[in-house]
C-alpha atoms as a PDB file:
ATOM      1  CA  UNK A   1      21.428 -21.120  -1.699  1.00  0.00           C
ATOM      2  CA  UNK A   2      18.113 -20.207  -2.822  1.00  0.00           C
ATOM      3  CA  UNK A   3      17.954 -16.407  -2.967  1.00  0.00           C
ATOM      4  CA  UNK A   4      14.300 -13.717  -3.292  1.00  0.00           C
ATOM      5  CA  UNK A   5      14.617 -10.315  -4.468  1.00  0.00           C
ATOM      6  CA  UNK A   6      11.543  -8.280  -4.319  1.00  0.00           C
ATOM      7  CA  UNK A   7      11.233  -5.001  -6.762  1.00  0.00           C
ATOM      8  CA  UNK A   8       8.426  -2.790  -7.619  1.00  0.00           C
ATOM      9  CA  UNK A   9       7.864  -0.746  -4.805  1.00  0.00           C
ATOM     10  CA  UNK A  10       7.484   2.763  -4.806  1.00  0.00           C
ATOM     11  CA  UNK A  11       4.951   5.937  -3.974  1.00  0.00           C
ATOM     12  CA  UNK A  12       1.954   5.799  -5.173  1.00  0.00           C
ATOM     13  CA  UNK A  13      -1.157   8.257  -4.263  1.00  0.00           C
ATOM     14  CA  UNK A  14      -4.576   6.384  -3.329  1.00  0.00           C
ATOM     15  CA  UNK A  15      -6.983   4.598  -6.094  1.00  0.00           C
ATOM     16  CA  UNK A  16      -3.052   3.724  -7.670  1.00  0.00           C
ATOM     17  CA  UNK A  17      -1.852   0.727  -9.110  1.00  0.00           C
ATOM     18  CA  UNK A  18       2.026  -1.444  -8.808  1.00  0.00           C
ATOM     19  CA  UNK A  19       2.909  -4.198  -9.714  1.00  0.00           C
ATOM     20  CA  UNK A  20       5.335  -5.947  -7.411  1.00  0.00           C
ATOM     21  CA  UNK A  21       8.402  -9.163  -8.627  1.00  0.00           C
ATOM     22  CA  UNK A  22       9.604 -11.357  -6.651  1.00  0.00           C
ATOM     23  CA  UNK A  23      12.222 -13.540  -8.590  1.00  0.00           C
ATOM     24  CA  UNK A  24      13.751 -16.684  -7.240  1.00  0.00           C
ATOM     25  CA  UNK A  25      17.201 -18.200  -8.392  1.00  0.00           C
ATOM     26  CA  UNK A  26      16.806 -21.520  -9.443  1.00  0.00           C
ATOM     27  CA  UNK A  27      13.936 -23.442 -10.394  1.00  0.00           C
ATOM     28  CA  UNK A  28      13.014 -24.540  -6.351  1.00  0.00           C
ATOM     29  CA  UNK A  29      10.405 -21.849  -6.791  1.00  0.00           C
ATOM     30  CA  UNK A  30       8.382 -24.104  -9.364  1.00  0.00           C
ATOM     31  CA  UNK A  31       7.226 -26.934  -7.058  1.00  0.00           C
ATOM     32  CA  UNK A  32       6.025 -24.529  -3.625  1.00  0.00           C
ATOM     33  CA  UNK A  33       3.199 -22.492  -3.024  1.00  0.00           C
ATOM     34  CA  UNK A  34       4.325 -19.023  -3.028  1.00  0.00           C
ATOM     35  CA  UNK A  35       3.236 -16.096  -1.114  1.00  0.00           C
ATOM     36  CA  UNK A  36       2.971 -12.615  -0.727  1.00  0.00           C
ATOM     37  CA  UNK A  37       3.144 -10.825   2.615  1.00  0.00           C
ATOM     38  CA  UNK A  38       3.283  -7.492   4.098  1.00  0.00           C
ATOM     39  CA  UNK A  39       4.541  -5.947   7.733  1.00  0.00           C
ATOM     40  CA  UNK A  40       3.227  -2.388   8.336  1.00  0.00           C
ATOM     41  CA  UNK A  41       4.754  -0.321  11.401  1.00  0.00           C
ATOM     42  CA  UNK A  42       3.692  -1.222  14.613  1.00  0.00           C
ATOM     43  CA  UNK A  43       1.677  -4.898  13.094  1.00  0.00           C
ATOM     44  CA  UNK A  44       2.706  -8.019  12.407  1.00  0.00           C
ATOM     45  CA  UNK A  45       3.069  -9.665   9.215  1.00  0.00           C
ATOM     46  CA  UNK A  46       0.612 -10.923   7.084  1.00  0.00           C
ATOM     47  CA  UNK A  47      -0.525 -13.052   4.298  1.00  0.00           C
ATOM     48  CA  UNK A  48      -2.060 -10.994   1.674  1.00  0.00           C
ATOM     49  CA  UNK A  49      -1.695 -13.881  -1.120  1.00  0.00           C
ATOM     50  CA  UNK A  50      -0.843 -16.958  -2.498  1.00  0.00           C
ATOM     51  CA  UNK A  51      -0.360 -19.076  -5.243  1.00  0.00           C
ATOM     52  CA  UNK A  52       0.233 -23.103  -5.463  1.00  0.00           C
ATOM     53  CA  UNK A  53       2.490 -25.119  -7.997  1.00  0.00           C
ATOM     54  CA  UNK A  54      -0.582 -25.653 -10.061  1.00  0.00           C
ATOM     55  CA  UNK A  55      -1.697 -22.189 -10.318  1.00  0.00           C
ATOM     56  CA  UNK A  56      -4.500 -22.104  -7.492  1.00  0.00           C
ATOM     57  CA  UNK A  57      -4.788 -18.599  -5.510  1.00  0.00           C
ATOM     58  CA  UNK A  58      -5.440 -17.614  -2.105  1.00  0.00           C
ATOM     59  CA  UNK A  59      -6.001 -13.779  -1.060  1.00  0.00           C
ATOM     60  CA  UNK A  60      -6.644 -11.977   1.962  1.00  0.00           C
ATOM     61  CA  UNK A  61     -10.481 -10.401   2.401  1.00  0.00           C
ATOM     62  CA  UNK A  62      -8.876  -7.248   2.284  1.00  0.00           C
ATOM     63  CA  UNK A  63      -7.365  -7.343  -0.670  1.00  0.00           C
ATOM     64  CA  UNK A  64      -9.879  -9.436  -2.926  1.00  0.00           C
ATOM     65  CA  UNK A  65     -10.832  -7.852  -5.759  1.00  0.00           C
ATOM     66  CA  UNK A  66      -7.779  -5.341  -6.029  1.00  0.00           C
ATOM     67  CA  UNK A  67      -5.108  -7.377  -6.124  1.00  0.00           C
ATOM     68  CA  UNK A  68      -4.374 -10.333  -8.501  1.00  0.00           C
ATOM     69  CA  UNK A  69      -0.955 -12.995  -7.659  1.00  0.00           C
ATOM     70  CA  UNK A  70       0.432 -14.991 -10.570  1.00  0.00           C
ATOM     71  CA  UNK A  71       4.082 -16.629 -11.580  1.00  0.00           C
ATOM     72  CA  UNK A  72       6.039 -17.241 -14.494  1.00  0.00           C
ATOM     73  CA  UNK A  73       7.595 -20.472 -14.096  1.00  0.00           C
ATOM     74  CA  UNK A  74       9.787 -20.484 -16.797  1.00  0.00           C
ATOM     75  CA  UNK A  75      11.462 -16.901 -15.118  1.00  0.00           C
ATOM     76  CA  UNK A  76      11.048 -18.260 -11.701  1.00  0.00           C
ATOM     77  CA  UNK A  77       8.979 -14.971 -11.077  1.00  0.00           C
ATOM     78  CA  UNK A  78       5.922 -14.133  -9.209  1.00  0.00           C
ATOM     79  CA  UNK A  79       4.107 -11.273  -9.420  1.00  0.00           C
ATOM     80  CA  UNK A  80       1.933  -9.067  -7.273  1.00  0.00           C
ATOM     81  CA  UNK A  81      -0.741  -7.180  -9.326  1.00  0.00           C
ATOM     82  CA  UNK A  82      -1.770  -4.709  -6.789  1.00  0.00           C
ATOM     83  CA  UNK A  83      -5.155  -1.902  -8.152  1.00  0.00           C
ATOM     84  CA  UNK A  84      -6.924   0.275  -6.532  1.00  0.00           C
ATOM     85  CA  UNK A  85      -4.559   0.659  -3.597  1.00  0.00           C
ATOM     86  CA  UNK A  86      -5.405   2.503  -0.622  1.00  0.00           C
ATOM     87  CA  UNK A  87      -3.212   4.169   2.246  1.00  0.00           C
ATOM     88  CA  UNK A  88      -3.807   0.853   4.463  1.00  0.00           C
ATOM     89  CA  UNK A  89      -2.029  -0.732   2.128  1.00  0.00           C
ATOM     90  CA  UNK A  90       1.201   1.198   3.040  1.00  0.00           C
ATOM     91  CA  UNK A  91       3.516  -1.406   4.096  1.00  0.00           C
ATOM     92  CA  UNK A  92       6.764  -3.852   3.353  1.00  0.00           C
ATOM     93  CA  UNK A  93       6.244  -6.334   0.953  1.00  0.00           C
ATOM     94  CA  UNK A  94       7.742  -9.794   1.038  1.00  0.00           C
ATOM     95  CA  UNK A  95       7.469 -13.086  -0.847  1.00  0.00           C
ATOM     96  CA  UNK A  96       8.464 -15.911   0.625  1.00  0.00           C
ATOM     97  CA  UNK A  97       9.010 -19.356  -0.979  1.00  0.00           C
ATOM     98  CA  UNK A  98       6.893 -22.749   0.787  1.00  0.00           C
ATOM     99  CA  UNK A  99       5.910 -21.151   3.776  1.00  0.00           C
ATOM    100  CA  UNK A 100       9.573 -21.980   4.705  1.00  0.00           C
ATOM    101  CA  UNK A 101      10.913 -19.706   7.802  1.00  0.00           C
ATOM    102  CA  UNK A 102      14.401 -19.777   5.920  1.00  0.00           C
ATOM    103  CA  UNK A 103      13.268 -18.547   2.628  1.00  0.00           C
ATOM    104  CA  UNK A 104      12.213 -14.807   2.635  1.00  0.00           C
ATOM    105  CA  UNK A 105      13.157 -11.713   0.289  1.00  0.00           C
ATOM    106  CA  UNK A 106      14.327  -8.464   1.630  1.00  0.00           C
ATOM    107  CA  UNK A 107      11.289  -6.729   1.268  1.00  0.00           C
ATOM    108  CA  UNK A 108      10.315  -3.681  -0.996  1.00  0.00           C
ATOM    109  CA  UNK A 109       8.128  -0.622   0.385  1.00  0.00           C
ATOM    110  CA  UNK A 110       4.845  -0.005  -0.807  1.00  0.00           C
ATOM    111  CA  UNK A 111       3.484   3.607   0.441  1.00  0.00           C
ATOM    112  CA  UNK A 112       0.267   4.724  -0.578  1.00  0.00           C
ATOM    113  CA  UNK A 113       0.006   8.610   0.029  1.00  0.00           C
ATOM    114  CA  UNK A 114      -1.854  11.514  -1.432  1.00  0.00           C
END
C-alpha cells in the first residue's frame, strides 16, 4: 500500500516562506509525475505544481516565481519550496502521486496571516 504524508505546514505572516514534504513509502514515487495541490474553504482543489520522473516542472500562474517543486529520489521525497507567500495562499496542501484518484496524502495547512 503506497502511503503520502505531507509535513511542513504551519503559520506564517505575509511576504513568508515554508517549505512543504511530501514523502512516499516505497520507490513507486520515482517513475510518476508528482504534484502539489491545494483546497481552500469554500473552492475546489487545485494544481499549484508539478514535477515529472525526469525532473520537468509545471506551476500554476499564480504561483510562478514564488514557489519552486523538486524531489529527492533516493528519499522518495518531494518538496514544495513555497516564498513570498501571501494570505491567498492560505489553504490545505496535498501531494498526490500520478494523478492517480487513489493516491493522495492527508493534507497539511498552510495559513498565511499577519
Amino acid at each position: 500500500q503506497v502511503q503520502l504524508v505531507e509535513s511542513g505546514g504551519g503559520l506564517v505572516q505575509p511576504g513568508g516562506s515554508l517549505r512543504l514534504s511530501c514523502a512516499v513509502s516505497g520507490s513507486i514515487a520515482s517513475r510518476y509525475i508528482m504534484g502539489w495541490y491545494r483546497q481552500a474553504p469554500g473552492k475546489q482543489r487545485e494544481l499549484v505544481a508539478e514535477i515529472t520522473s525526469v525532473g520537468r516542472t509545471y506551476y500554476a500562474d499564480s504561483v510562478k516565481g514564488r514557489f519552486t517543486i523538486s524531489r529527492d529520489t533516493a528519499k522518495n521525497t518531494v518538496y514544495l519550496q513555497m516564498n513570498s507567500l501571501k494570505p491567498e495562499d492560505t489553504a490545505v496542501y496535498y501531494c498526490n502521486l500520478g494523478r492517480l484518484d487513489n493516491y493522495w496524502g492527508r493534507g497539511t495547512q498552510v495559513t498565511v496571516s499577519s
